Amino acid sequence: MLTATAAAKHPMLSRPSAPVRSATLLEAPLGLMGAPMRFGRNEEVYGEDEPAEFLYQVVTGAVRTYRMLDDGRRQVVAFYLPGDIFGVEAGDVHLSSAEAVSDSQVLVVKRSSVMARAEHERDLSRQLWTLTVRELQRVQQHSLVLIKSAEERVAGFLLEMASRCASGTAIELPMSRQDIADYLGLTIETVSRTFTQFVQSGVIALETSRRIQFRNRAALSRLNA
């Protein structure tokens, strides 16, 4: 049964008769049915400490997860792009909040339904295990990023985004400079200055404020080594 908070955030899931076209979460052959939902730019998907009753998969757009620190600063924990699954928690509540970076479509499925099927389907159980391990590795890798220099952090971020995009020569960043700064533990001024340095040194070219062309990927890789 949905809690009042969950029902308010995901009203489509509390109305089974609504004309919602179903889709699948995780691997398509598994046939896990979920409700596609739309979230506007900066709209909250779920909040920190709320019950982790659903799993989510980005269909279009992008989602960020974040925590608010005691001093009022925002720490972006991760960015999720189309195909990525988020909302995976070891416990019963969310350890961070999730918001749509831009207008996004997200597939939402009941966590209990997934777990019930995983008890009987080995492939699904293996996928969930792999997903959990991947999330743990991501957290560990991100913690290591925060001890590097600004140039190393920005270079690593660009390479990370490139590895998740179809094209290896150019990327379209859905997130703002402030998002990037909060993800890398830098100020927005430092991020902007580092981008300018990379442009001036011929490492990248800025076709727009969000579209980045790689000119010397080897140089970025050396910084990220």
Short mmCIF file of C-alpha atoms in Angstrom, two decimals, residues 31-205:
data_model
loop_
_atom_site.label_atom_id
_atom_site.label_comp_id
_atom_site.label_asym_id
_atom_site.label_seq_id
_atom_site.Cartn_x
_atom_site.Cartn_y
_atom_site.Cartn_z
CA GLY A 31 9.02 -7.77 -18.32
CA LEU A 32 8.92 -5.69 -15.14
CA MET A 33 6.05 -3.28 -15.60
CA GLY A 34 6.25 0.31 -14.42
CA ALA A 35 4.56 3.65 -14.92
CA PRO A 36 6.32 6.31 -17.03
CA MET A 37 6.07 9.67 -15.27
CA ARG A 38 7.16 13.15 -16.29
CA PHE A 39 9.05 15.57 -14.04
CA GLY A 40 9.71 19.22 -14.84
CA ARG A 41 13.08 20.90 -14.47
CA ASN A 42 14.13 20.99 -10.79
CA GLU A 43 11.05 19.00 -9.74
CA GLU A 44 11.64 16.60 -6.86
CA VAL A 45 11.32 12.89 -7.55
CA TYR A 46 11.85 11.89 -3.90
CA GLY A 47 13.30 13.44 -0.77
CA GLU A 48 16.02 12.46 1.67
CA ASP A 49 14.78 10.21 4.51
CA GLU A 50 11.58 9.35 2.64
CA PRO A 51 10.62 5.66 2.35
CA ALA A 52 12.46 3.92 -0.50
CA GLU A 53 9.36 2.28 -1.95
CA PHE A 54 10.18 2.60 -5.64
CA LEU A 55 12.98 2.08 -8.14
CA TYR A 56 13.43 4.53 -10.99
CA GLN A 57 14.90 4.47 -14.47
CA VAL A 58 15.60 7.56 -16.57
CA VAL A 59 13.91 7.34 -19.97
CA THR A 60 14.64 10.87 -21.21
CA GLY A 61 16.31 13.87 -19.61
CA ALA A 62 18.56 13.61 -16.55
CA VAL A 63 18.26 13.33 -12.77
CA ARG A 64 20.60 14.39 -9.97
CA THR A 65 20.74 13.07 -6.43
CA TYR A 66 22.02 15.35 -3.69
CA ARG A 67 22.30 15.99 0.04
CA MET A 68 22.18 19.26 1.94
CA LEU A 69 25.17 19.69 4.26
CA ASP A 70 24.98 21.14 7.77
CA ASP A 71 26.45 24.44 6.56
CA GLY A 72 23.71 24.85 3.96
CA ARG A 73 25.78 23.80 0.96
CA ARG A 74 24.45 21.30 -1.55
CA GLN A 75 26.45 18.18 -2.38
CA VAL A 76 25.44 16.54 -5.65
CA VAL A 77 25.99 12.80 -5.24
CA ALA A 78 25.36 11.53 -8.77
CA PHE A 79 23.89 12.26 -12.18
CA TYR A 80 21.66 9.74 -13.92
CA LEU A 81 21.20 9.75 -17.70
CA PRO A 82 18.80 7.83 -19.99
CA GLY A 83 18.93 4.13 -19.21
CA ASP A 84 20.36 4.63 -15.70
CA ILE A 85 18.51 3.21 -12.69
CA PHE A 86 18.44 5.16 -9.43
CA GLY A 87 16.78 5.05 -6.04
CA VAL A 88 18.65 1.86 -5.09
CA GLU A 89 19.11 1.80 -1.31
CA ALA A 90 20.47 -0.79 1.11
CA GLY A 91 17.97 0.32 3.76
CA ASP A 92 14.33 1.35 3.80
CA VAL A 93 14.78 5.11 3.32
CA HIS A 94 16.49 7.31 0.75
CA LEU A 95 19.87 8.66 1.84
CA SER A 96 19.64 11.56 -0.62
CA SER A 97 17.06 13.58 -2.55
CA ALA A 98 16.48 13.26 -6.30
CA GLU A 99 15.49 16.02 -8.72
CA ALA A 100 15.04 16.28 -12.46
CA VAL A 101 17.91 18.27 -13.97
CA SER A 102 15.76 19.05 -17.01
CA ASP A 103 12.32 18.03 -18.23
CA SER A 104 12.53 14.26 -17.83
CA GLN A 105 10.55 11.08 -18.21
CA VAL A 106 11.21 8.47 -15.51
CA LEU A 107 9.97 4.91 -15.23
CA VAL A 108 8.72 4.16 -11.71
CA VAL A 109 8.20 0.64 -10.36
CA LYS A 110 7.39 -0.68 -6.89
CA ARG A 111 10.51 -1.92 -5.11
CA SER A 112 8.55 -4.68 -3.37
CA SER A 113 7.40 -6.05 -6.74
CA VAL A 114 10.96 -6.19 -8.03
CA MET A 115 12.24 -7.89 -4.87
CA ALA A 116 9.42 -10.44 -4.92
CA ARG A 117 10.25 -11.46 -8.49
CA ALA A 118 13.98 -11.51 -7.73
CA GLU A 119 13.37 -14.27 -5.18
CA HIS A 120 12.31 -16.59 -8.01
CA GLU A 121 14.20 -15.25 -11.04
CA ARG A 122 17.95 -15.72 -11.03
CA ASP A 123 18.61 -13.27 -13.87
CA LEU A 124 16.76 -10.48 -12.10
CA SER A 125 18.48 -11.25 -8.80
CA ARG A 126 21.86 -11.06 -10.54
CA GLN A 127 20.99 -7.74 -12.18
CA LEU A 128 19.97 -6.23 -8.84
CA TRP A 129 23.19 -7.44 -7.23
CA THR A 130 25.26 -5.97 -10.08
CA LEU A 131 23.36 -2.70 -9.81
CA THR A 132 23.94 -2.50 -6.04
CA VAL A 133 27.66 -3.19 -6.43
CA ARG A 134 27.91 -0.59 -9.19
CA GLU A 135 26.29 2.04 -6.96
CA LEU A 136 28.74 1.22 -4.17
CA GLN A 137 31.67 1.52 -6.55
CA ARG A 138 30.36 4.86 -7.80
CA VAL A 139 30.22 6.23 -4.25
CA GLN A 140 33.76 5.05 -3.56
CA GLN A 141 35.12 6.50 -6.80
CA HIS A 142 33.39 9.83 -6.18
CA SER A 143 34.96 10.11 -2.73
CA LEU A 144 38.40 9.75 -4.33
CA VAL A 145 37.63 12.53 -6.81
CA LEU A 146 37.23 15.04 -3.99
CA ILE A 147 40.91 14.85 -3.00
CA LYS A 148 42.18 15.81 -6.48
CA SER A 149 43.04 19.24 -7.89
CA ALA A 150 40.38 21.32 -9.67
CA GLU A 151 41.87 20.53 -13.09
CA GLU A 152 41.93 16.82 -12.31
CA ARG A 153 38.34 16.86 -11.06
CA VAL A 154 36.96 18.67 -14.11
CA ALA A 155 38.99 16.51 -16.50
CA GLY A 156 37.71 13.36 -14.80
CA PHE A 157 34.14 14.63 -14.94
CA LEU A 158 34.31 15.33 -18.68
CA LEU A 159 35.78 11.88 -19.34
CA GLU A 160 33.09 10.29 -17.16
CA MET A 161 30.34 12.02 -19.12
CA ALA A 162 32.00 11.06 -22.41
CA SER A 163 32.10 7.40 -21.39
CA ARG A 164 28.34 7.50 -20.83
CA CYS A 165 27.46 9.13 -24.15
CA ALA A 166 27.17 7.52 -27.57
CA SER A 167 29.58 9.96 -29.21
CA GLY A 168 33.19 10.02 -28.11
CA THR A 169 34.11 13.31 -29.74
CA ALA A 170 31.48 15.65 -28.29
CA ILE A 171 29.09 15.66 -25.34
CA GLU A 172 25.97 17.62 -24.46
CA LEU A 173 25.89 18.32 -20.75
CA PRO A 174 22.33 18.46 -19.35
CA MET A 175 23.53 19.90 -16.04
CA SER A 176 24.52 23.49 -15.20
CA ARG A 177 27.95 24.72 -14.10
CA GLN A 178 26.53 24.99 -10.57
CA ASP A 179 25.49 21.33 -10.69
CA ILE A 180 29.00 20.38 -11.80
CA ALA A 181 30.55 22.50 -9.05
CA ASP A 182 28.36 20.89 -6.38
CA TYR A 183 29.24 17.45 -7.74
CA LEU A 184 32.99 18.10 -7.75
CA GLY A 185 33.15 20.02 -4.47
CA LEU A 186 34.28 23.21 -6.19
CA THR A 187 32.92 26.73 -6.58
CA ILE A 188 31.15 27.66 -9.80
CA GLU A 189 33.89 30.22 -10.44
CA THR A 190 36.56 27.52 -10.26
CA VAL A 191 34.64 25.25 -12.64
CA SER A 192 34.12 28.08 -15.14
CA ARG A 193 37.78 29.11 -14.90
CA THR A 194 38.94 25.54 -15.46
CA PHE A 195 36.72 25.19 -18.53
CA THR A 196 38.25 28.41 -19.88
CA GLN A 197 41.76 27.08 -19.22
CA PHE A 198 40.96 23.88 -21.13
CA VAL A 199 39.62 25.91 -24.05
CA GLN A 200 42.67 28.19 -24.14
CA SER A 201 45.05 25.23 -24.03
CA GLY A 202 43.22 23.53 -26.91
CA VAL A 203 41.99 20.59 -24.85
CA ILE A 204 38.29 21.24 -25.52
CA ALA A 205 36.11 23.61 -27.53
#
